[in-house]
Amino acid sequence: MDNSPTALFDSYEQDFQQIIQSIREKVEGDVQGEQAGESPQRKAALRRVEMELDEADEMVSQMEIEIQGIPQSIRPSYQTRIRGAKAELQRYKKLAKDLHAQLARADLMGPARPGMGALSDDPYGATSDRTRLLAGTELLENGTRRLEESQRIALETEEQGSDILRSLRVQREQIQNARDTLGRADTSIDRASGTLKKMIRRMYQQRVVTAAIIVVLVFLILIILWAKLWR
């Protein structure tokens, strides 16, 4: 299974393109084609188009959700793809609205031609029930698989988040211990600095006392010499 951050986005985009292709074929064939048939048949085809437009809209919503998990370095290109998908979806929504208006005008112009049997207004049609059911089952399975994948990714993300929180807690304790150690070292340095200042001050005091004693001794020697030589 592809666990890349863009896997789900690509899957939704592929489903969107398949739905748009189906809409395009119905619009060009069953609704707008020259052999489109009577109004009830065209209405049924248009209803199927509207259902598929809702599915395509859902795919675009899922793409917008998945793009939030895509890395910033490649996100702009995927945002461009979403804008293109939205533009294409809006184009077909407008086309469906215009076709509705055309059918409404055709109904106002007059009733169906006599001799034509009433066609089924069922949007699925008897011949396409099995195909539609299989497609719906496959779409449901795909949705279930994507939901399970999203849950798995959410659990992994939650576990990673818990590991990160534990790691941050340990780092915070280490930083707190280092800060306490630095505080104690700073206090010891302050004490040592004070002791050194006292020692230096005492050293200067001792030097002054020693110098004073030397001066007194020299003075006394000079006095003794003067007394012996000149008396």
PDB file of C-alpha atoms in Angstrom:
ATOM      1  CA  MET A   1       0.000   0.000   0.000  1.00  0.00           C
ATOM      2  CA  ASP A   2       1.305   3.448  -0.934  1.00  0.00           C
ATOM      3  CA  ASN A   3       1.891   5.416   2.276  1.00  0.00           C
ATOM      4  CA  SER A   4       3.144   8.584   0.598  1.00  0.00           C
ATOM      5  CA  PRO A   5       1.499  11.858   1.756  1.00  0.00           C
ATOM      6  CA  THR A   6      -0.013  12.358  -1.712  1.00  0.00           C
ATOM      7  CA  ALA A   7      -1.427   8.837  -2.198  1.00  0.00           C
ATOM      8  CA  LEU A   8      -4.969   9.592  -0.998  1.00  0.00           C
ATOM      9  CA  PHE A   9      -5.033  12.889  -2.881  1.00  0.00           C
ATOM     10  CA  ASP A  10      -4.055  11.129  -6.113  1.00  0.00           C
ATOM     11  CA  SER A  11      -6.680   8.452  -5.501  1.00  0.00           C
ATOM     12  CA  TYR A  12      -9.435  11.034  -4.975  1.00  0.00           C
ATOM     13  CA  GLU A  13      -8.278  12.941  -8.043  1.00  0.00           C
ATOM     14  CA  GLN A  14      -8.398   9.761 -10.149  1.00  0.00           C
ATOM     15  CA  ASP A  15     -11.948   9.043  -8.941  1.00  0.00           C
ATOM     16  CA  PHE A  16     -12.874  12.648  -9.748  1.00  0.00           C
ATOM     17  CA  GLN A  17     -11.555  12.332 -13.305  1.00  0.00           C
ATOM     18  CA  GLN A  18     -13.476   9.075 -13.818  1.00  0.00           C
ATOM     19  CA  ILE A  19     -16.691  10.711 -12.640  1.00  0.00           C
ATOM     20  CA  ILE A  20     -16.089  13.742 -14.888  1.00  0.00           C
ATOM     21  CA  GLN A  21     -15.490  11.423 -17.850  1.00  0.00           C
ATOM     22  CA  SER A  22     -18.778   9.659 -17.122  1.00  0.00           C
ATOM     23  CA  ILE A  23     -20.567  13.036 -16.877  1.00  0.00           C
ATOM     24  CA  ARG A  24     -19.011  14.161 -20.160  1.00  0.00           C
ATOM     25  CA  GLU A  25     -20.200  11.019 -21.943  1.00  0.00           C
ATOM     26  CA  LYS A  26     -23.740  11.379 -20.592  1.00  0.00           C
ATOM     27  CA  VAL A  27     -23.947  15.067 -21.448  1.00  0.00           C
ATOM     28  CA  GLU A  28     -22.602  14.626 -24.966  1.00  0.00           C
ATOM     29  CA  GLY A  29     -24.565  11.435 -25.619  1.00  0.00           C
ATOM     30  CA  ASP A  30     -27.766  11.055 -23.640  1.00  0.00           C
ATOM     31  CA  VAL A  31     -28.591  14.711 -22.920  1.00  0.00           C
ATOM     32  CA  GLN A  32     -27.209  16.810 -25.788  1.00  0.00           C
ATOM     33  CA  GLY A  33     -26.723  14.244 -28.543  1.00  0.00           C
ATOM     34  CA  GLU A  34     -28.793  14.234 -31.699  1.00  0.00           C
ATOM     35  CA  GLN A  35     -30.220  10.831 -30.715  1.00  0.00           C
ATOM     36  CA  ALA A  36     -31.028  11.932 -27.191  1.00  0.00           C
ATOM     37  CA  GLY A  37     -34.657  10.898 -27.465  1.00  0.00           C
ATOM     38  CA  GLU A  38     -37.732  12.292 -25.759  1.00  0.00           C
ATOM     39  CA  SER A  39     -37.836  14.617 -22.781  1.00  0.00           C
ATOM     40  CA  PRO A  40     -38.336  11.921 -20.049  1.00  0.00           C
ATOM     41  CA  GLN A  41     -35.219  10.068 -21.220  1.00  0.00           C
ATOM     42  CA  ARG A  42     -33.194  13.268 -21.258  1.00  0.00           C
ATOM     43  CA  LYS A  43     -34.466  14.145 -17.775  1.00  0.00           C
ATOM     44  CA  ALA A  44     -33.420  10.745 -16.456  1.00  0.00           C
ATOM     45  CA  ALA A  45     -29.975  11.180 -17.984  1.00  0.00           C
ATOM     46  CA  LEU A  46     -29.705  14.675 -16.506  1.00  0.00           C
ATOM     47  CA  ARG A  47     -30.619  13.340 -13.060  1.00  0.00           C
ATOM     48  CA  ARG A  48     -27.800  10.801 -13.327  1.00  0.00           C
ATOM     49  CA  VAL A  49     -25.484  13.653 -14.302  1.00  0.00           C
ATOM     50  CA  GLU A  50     -26.537  15.622 -11.218  1.00  0.00           C
ATOM     51  CA  MET A  51     -25.911  12.625  -8.970  1.00  0.00           C
ATOM     52  CA  GLU A  52     -22.451  12.219 -10.402  1.00  0.00           C
ATOM     53  CA  LEU A  53     -21.828  15.956  -9.997  1.00  0.00           C
ATOM     54  CA  ASP A  54     -22.563  15.529  -6.278  1.00  0.00           C
ATOM     55  CA  GLU A  55     -20.064  12.654  -6.160  1.00  0.00           C
ATOM     56  CA  ALA A  56     -17.477  14.778  -7.963  1.00  0.00           C
ATOM     57  CA  ASP A  57     -18.094  17.613  -5.493  1.00  0.00           C
ATOM     58  CA  GLU A  58     -17.449  15.162  -2.655  1.00  0.00           C
ATOM     59  CA  MET A  59     -14.179  14.075  -4.267  1.00  0.00           C
ATOM     60  CA  VAL A  60     -13.050  17.718  -4.482  1.00  0.00           C
ATOM     61  CA  SER A  61     -13.886  18.177  -0.777  1.00  0.00           C
ATOM     62  CA  GLN A  62     -11.793  15.122   0.076  1.00  0.00           C
ATOM     63  CA  MET A  63      -8.911  16.479  -2.032  1.00  0.00           C
ATOM     64  CA  GLU A  64      -9.068  19.760  -0.089  1.00  0.00           C
ATOM     65  CA  ILE A  65      -8.844  17.793   3.170  1.00  0.00           C
ATOM     66  CA  GLU A  66      -5.925  15.637   2.009  1.00  0.00           C
ATOM     67  CA  ILE A  67      -3.901  18.616   0.720  1.00  0.00           C
ATOM     68  CA  GLN A  68      -3.482  19.796   4.323  1.00  0.00           C
ATOM     69  CA  GLY A  69      -1.147  16.837   4.939  1.00  0.00           C
ATOM     70  CA  ILE A  70       0.993  17.404   1.835  1.00  0.00           C
ATOM     71  CA  PRO A  71       4.451  18.969   2.448  1.00  0.00           C
ATOM     72  CA  GLN A  72       4.690  22.709   1.783  1.00  0.00           C
ATOM     73  CA  SER A  73       7.439  22.192  -0.803  1.00  0.00           C
ATOM     74  CA  ILE A  74       5.087  20.435  -3.259  1.00  0.00           C
ATOM     75  CA  ARG A  75       1.723  21.760  -2.099  1.00  0.00           C
ATOM     76  CA  PRO A  76       1.436  24.614  -4.699  1.00  0.00           C
ATOM     77  CA  SER A  77       1.246  22.175  -7.632  1.00  0.00           C
ATOM     78  CA  TYR A  78      -1.539  20.230  -5.910  1.00  0.00           C
ATOM     79  CA  GLN A  79      -3.393  23.445  -5.135  1.00  0.00           C
ATOM     80  CA  THR A  80      -3.272  24.236  -8.851  1.00  0.00           C
ATOM     81  CA  ARG A  81      -4.758  20.810  -9.602  1.00  0.00           C
ATOM     82  CA  ILE A  82      -7.576  21.446  -7.121  1.00  0.00           C
ATOM     83  CA  ARG A  83      -8.337  24.794  -8.754  1.00  0.00           C
ATOM     84  CA  GLY A  84      -8.482  23.067 -12.134  1.00  0.00           C
ATOM     85  CA  ALA A  85     -10.814  20.398 -10.768  1.00  0.00           C
ATOM     86  CA  LYS A  86     -13.090  23.048  -9.224  1.00  0.00           C
ATOM     87  CA  ALA A  87     -13.198  24.979 -12.492  1.00  0.00           C
ATOM     88  CA  GLU A  88     -14.116  21.852 -14.435  1.00  0.00           C
ATOM     89  CA  LEU A  89     -16.747  20.917 -11.871  1.00  0.00           C
ATOM     90  CA  GLN A  90     -18.299  24.396 -12.000  1.00  0.00           C
ATOM     91  CA  ARG A  91     -18.351  24.253 -15.794  1.00  0.00           C
ATOM     92  CA  TYR A  92     -20.387  21.052 -15.767  1.00  0.00           C
ATOM     93  CA  LYS A  93     -22.644  22.333 -12.996  1.00  0.00           C
ATOM     94  CA  LYS A  94     -23.424  25.393 -15.112  1.00  0.00           C
ATOM     95  CA  LEU A  95     -23.980  23.161 -18.138  1.00  0.00           C
ATOM     96  CA  ALA A  96     -26.397  20.975 -16.148  1.00  0.00           C
ATOM     97  CA  LYS A  97     -28.267  24.083 -15.020  1.00  0.00           C
ATOM     98  CA  ASP A  98     -28.516  25.309 -18.603  1.00  0.00           C
ATOM     99  CA  LEU A  99     -29.767  21.894 -19.743  1.00  0.00           C
ATOM    100  CA  HIS A 100     -32.418  22.001 -17.013  1.00  0.00           C
ATOM    101  CA  ALA A 101     -33.565  25.350 -18.323  1.00  0.00           C
ATOM    102  CA  GLN A 102     -33.669  23.985 -21.902  1.00  0.00           C
ATOM    103  CA  LEU A 103     -35.772  20.988 -20.831  1.00  0.00           C
ATOM    104  CA  ALA A 104     -38.111  23.273 -18.889  1.00  0.00           C
ATOM    105  CA  ARG A 105     -38.588  25.450 -21.967  1.00  0.00           C
ATOM    106  CA  ALA A 106     -39.180  22.362 -24.119  1.00  0.00           C
ATOM    107  CA  ASP A 107     -41.870  21.171 -21.700  1.00  0.00           C
ATOM    108  CA  LEU A 108     -43.563  24.577 -21.887  1.00  0.00           C
ATOM    109  CA  MET A 109     -43.504  24.510 -25.690  1.00  0.00           C
ATOM    110  CA  GLY A 110     -45.862  21.557 -25.878  1.00  0.00           C
ATOM    111  CA  PRO A 111     -46.617  17.959 -24.818  1.00  0.00           C
ATOM    112  CA  ALA A 112     -44.856  14.897 -26.089  1.00  0.00           C
ATOM    113  CA  ARG A 113     -45.729  13.692 -29.563  1.00  0.00           C
ATOM    114  CA  PRO A 114     -48.708  11.281 -29.750  1.00  0.00           C
ATOM    115  CA  GLY A 115     -48.022   7.655 -30.278  1.00  0.00           C
ATOM    116  CA  MET A 116     -44.868   7.671 -28.193  1.00  0.00           C
ATOM    117  CA  GLY A 117     -45.043   5.457 -25.116  1.00  0.00           C
ATOM    118  CA  ALA A 118     -44.208   6.867 -21.705  1.00  0.00           C
ATOM    119  CA  LEU A 119     -40.557   6.294 -20.894  1.00  0.00           C
ATOM    120  CA  SER A 120     -39.278   5.500 -17.448  1.00  0.00           C
ATOM    121  CA  ASP A 121     -38.303   8.529 -15.343  1.00  0.00           C
ATOM    122  CA  ASP A 122     -36.162   6.331 -13.125  1.00  0.00           C
ATOM    123  CA  PRO A 123     -32.666   7.853 -13.035  1.00  0.00           C
ATOM    124  CA  TYR A 124     -31.053   4.432 -12.752  1.00  0.00           C
ATOM    125  CA  GLY A 125     -33.043   2.549 -15.353  1.00  0.00           C
ATOM    126  CA  ALA A 126     -33.857  -1.147 -15.225  1.00  0.00           C
ATOM    127  CA  THR A 127     -30.941  -2.148 -17.430  1.00  0.00           C
ATOM    128  CA  SER A 128     -28.381  -0.299 -15.339  1.00  0.00           C
ATOM    129  CA  ASP A 129     -29.478  -1.302 -11.814  1.00  0.00           C
ATOM    130  CA  ARG A 130     -26.865  -4.041 -11.437  1.00  0.00           C
ATOM    131  CA  THR A 131     -24.066  -1.871 -12.854  1.00  0.00           C
ATOM    132  CA  ARG A 132     -25.059   1.024 -10.643  1.00  0.00           C
ATOM    133  CA  LEU A 133     -25.263  -1.224  -7.582  1.00  0.00           C
ATOM    134  CA  LEU A 134     -21.828  -2.692  -8.278  1.00  0.00           C
ATOM    135  CA  ALA A 135     -20.399   0.792  -8.788  1.00  0.00           C
ATOM    136  CA  GLY A 136     -21.971   1.968  -5.544  1.00  0.00           C
ATOM    137  CA  THR A 137     -20.630  -1.071  -3.683  1.00  0.00           C
ATOM    138  CA  GLU A 138     -17.142  -0.466  -5.067  1.00  0.00           C
ATOM    139  CA  LEU A 139     -17.341   3.210  -4.118  1.00  0.00           C
ATOM    140  CA  LEU A 140     -18.426   2.238  -0.584  1.00  0.00           C
ATOM    141  CA  GLU A 141     -15.547  -0.228  -0.281  1.00  0.00           C
ATOM    142  CA  ASN A 142     -13.114   2.418  -1.506  1.00  0.00           C
ATOM    143  CA  GLY A 143     -14.494   4.876   1.032  1.00  0.00           C
ATOM    144  CA  THR A 144     -14.214   2.285   3.823  1.00  0.00           C
ATOM    145  CA  ARG A 145     -10.646   1.494   2.827  1.00  0.00           C
ATOM    146  CA  ARG A 146      -9.736   5.178   2.775  1.00  0.00           C
ATOM    147  CA  LEU A 147     -11.388   5.679   6.162  1.00  0.00           C
ATOM    148  CA  GLU A 148      -9.393   2.787   7.638  1.00  0.00           C
ATOM    149  CA  GLU A 149      -6.229   4.216   6.098  1.00  0.00           C
ATOM    150  CA  SER A 150      -7.004   7.636   7.554  1.00  0.00           C
ATOM    151  CA  GLN A 151      -7.619   6.067  10.975  1.00  0.00           C
ATOM    152  CA  ARG A 152      -4.328   4.181  10.772  1.00  0.00           C
ATOM    153  CA  ILE A 153      -2.461   7.365   9.857  1.00  0.00           C
ATOM    154  CA  ALA A 154      -4.220   9.214  12.694  1.00  0.00           C
ATOM    155  CA  LEU A 155      -3.169   6.508  15.198  1.00  0.00           C
ATOM    156  CA  GLU A 156       0.416   6.603  13.935  1.00  0.00           C
ATOM    157  CA  THR A 157       0.411  10.393  14.172  1.00  0.00           C
ATOM    158  CA  GLU A 158      -0.975  10.227  17.716  1.00  0.00           C
ATOM    159  CA  GLU A 159       1.724   7.715  18.720  1.00  0.00           C
ATOM    160  CA  GLN A 160       4.440   9.865  17.171  1.00  0.00           C
ATOM    161  CA  GLY A 161       3.020  12.896  18.977  1.00  0.00           C
ATOM    162  CA  SER A 162       3.167  11.008  22.299  1.00  0.00           C
ATOM    163  CA  ASP A 163       6.795  10.049  21.643  1.00  0.00           C
ATOM    164  CA  ILE A 164       7.638  13.658  20.833  1.00  0.00           C
ATOM    165  CA  LEU A 165       5.945  14.856  24.038  1.00  0.00           C
ATOM    166  CA  ARG A 166       7.877  12.317  26.111  1.00  0.00           C
ATOM    167  CA  SER A 167      11.110  13.368  24.433  1.00  0.00           C
ATOM    168  CA  LEU A 168      10.338  17.040  25.079  1.00  0.00           C
ATOM    169  CA  ARG A 169       9.580  16.256  28.723  1.00  0.00           C
ATOM    170  CA  VAL A 170      12.950  14.516  29.145  1.00  0.00           C
ATOM    171  CA  GLN A 171      14.731  17.386  27.396  1.00  0.00           C
ATOM    172  CA  ARG A 172      12.965  19.898  29.632  1.00  0.00           C
ATOM    173  CA  GLU A 173      14.125  18.011  32.727  1.00  0.00           C
ATOM    174  CA  GLN A 174      17.673  17.919  31.371  1.00  0.00           C
ATOM    175  CA  ILE A 175      17.572  21.661  30.676  1.00  0.00           C
ATOM    176  CA  GLN A 176      16.193  22.293  34.184  1.00  0.00           C
ATOM    177  CA  ASN A 177      19.002  20.211  35.734  1.00  0.00           C
ATOM    178  CA  ALA A 178      21.602  22.007  33.614  1.00  0.00           C
ATOM    179  CA  ARG A 179      20.177  25.368  34.668  1.00  0.00           C
ATOM    180  CA  ASP A 180      20.308  24.355  38.337  1.00  0.00           C
ATOM    181  CA  THR A 181      23.907  23.183  37.901  1.00  0.00           C
ATOM    182  CA  LEU A 182      24.834  26.469  36.232  1.00  0.00           C
ATOM    183  CA  GLY A 183      23.168  28.355  39.065  1.00  0.00           C
ATOM    184  CA  ARG A 184      25.189  26.464  41.659  1.00  0.00           C
ATOM    185  CA  ALA A 185      28.377  26.985  39.614  1.00  0.00           C
ATOM    186  CA  ASP A 186      27.635  30.708  39.367  1.00  0.00           C
ATOM    187  CA  THR A 187      27.187  30.888  43.161  1.00  0.00           C
ATOM    188  CA  SER A 188      30.491  29.057  43.684  1.00  0.00           C
ATOM    189  CA  ILE A 189      32.250  31.399  41.259  1.00  0.00           C
ATOM    190  CA  ASP A 190      30.879  34.420  43.131  1.00  0.00           C
ATOM    191  CA  ARG A 191      32.164  33.013  46.410  1.00  0.00           C
ATOM    192  CA  ALA A 192      35.599  32.234  44.928  1.00  0.00           C
ATOM    193  CA  SER A 193      35.767  35.729  43.437  1.00  0.00           C
ATOM    194  CA  GLY A 194      34.990  37.277  46.826  1.00  0.00           C
ATOM    195  CA  THR A 195      37.672  35.145  48.485  1.00  0.00           C
ATOM    196  CA  LEU A 196      40.262  36.152  45.863  1.00  0.00           C
ATOM    197  CA  LYS A 197      39.432  39.834  46.356  1.00  0.00           C
ATOM    198  CA  LYS A 198      39.957  39.497  50.111  1.00  0.00           C
ATOM    199  CA  MET A 199      43.273  37.729  49.547  1.00  0.00           C
ATOM    200  CA  ILE A 200      44.462  40.432  47.145  1.00  0.00           C
ATOM    201  CA  ARG A 201      43.429  43.167  49.587  1.00  0.00           C
ATOM    202  CA  ARG A 202      45.345  41.464  52.423  1.00  0.00           C
ATOM    203  CA  MET A 203      48.374  41.046  50.158  1.00  0.00           C
ATOM    204  CA  TYR A 204      48.419  44.783  49.450  1.00  0.00           C
ATOM    205  CA  GLN A 205      48.045  45.509  53.162  1.00  0.00           C
ATOM    206  CA  GLN A 206      50.975  43.222  53.953  1.00  0.00           C
ATOM    207  CA  ARG A 207      53.097  44.934  51.299  1.00  0.00           C
ATOM    208  CA  VAL A 208      52.349  48.343  52.816  1.00  0.00           C
ATOM    209  CA  VAL A 209      53.255  47.106  56.316  1.00  0.00           C
ATOM    210  CA  THR A 210      56.453  45.501  55.023  1.00  0.00           C
ATOM    211  CA  ALA A 211      57.440  48.698  53.187  1.00  0.00           C
ATOM    212  CA  ALA A 212      56.785  50.769  56.308  1.00  0.00           C
ATOM    213  CA  ILE A 213      58.953  48.454  58.422  1.00  0.00           C
ATOM    214  CA  ILE A 214      61.767  48.652  55.848  1.00  0.00           C
ATOM    215  CA  VAL A 215      61.581  52.479  55.847  1.00  0.00           C
ATOM    216  CA  VAL A 216      61.720  52.607  59.641  1.00  0.00           C
ATOM    217  CA  LEU A 217      64.675  50.222  59.719  1.00  0.00           C
ATOM    218  CA  VAL A 218      66.571  52.250  57.105  1.00  0.00           C
ATOM    219  CA  PHE A 219      65.828  55.426  59.035  1.00  0.00           C
ATOM    220  CA  LEU A 220      67.123  53.858  62.273  1.00  0.00           C
ATOM    221  CA  ILE A 221      70.284  52.619  60.544  1.00  0.00           C
ATOM    222  CA  LEU A 222      70.938  56.076  59.156  1.00  0.00           C
ATOM    223  CA  ILE A 223      70.495  57.597  62.625  1.00  0.00           C
ATOM    224  CA  ILE A 224      72.898  55.078  64.186  1.00  0.00           C
ATOM    225  CA  LEU A 225      75.497  55.679  61.462  1.00  0.00           C
ATOM    226  CA  TRP A 226      75.216  59.467  61.882  1.00  0.00           C
ATOM    227  CA  ALA A 227      75.608  59.147  65.644  1.00  0.00           C
ATOM    228  CA  LYS A 228      78.755  57.054  65.366  1.00  0.00           C
ATOM    229  CA  LEU A 229      80.449  59.009  62.602  1.00  0.00           C
ATOM    230  CA  TRP A 230      79.798  62.595  63.582  1.00  0.00           C
ATOM    231  CA  ARG A 231      79.917  62.464  67.344  1.00  0.00           C
TER     232      ARG A 231
END
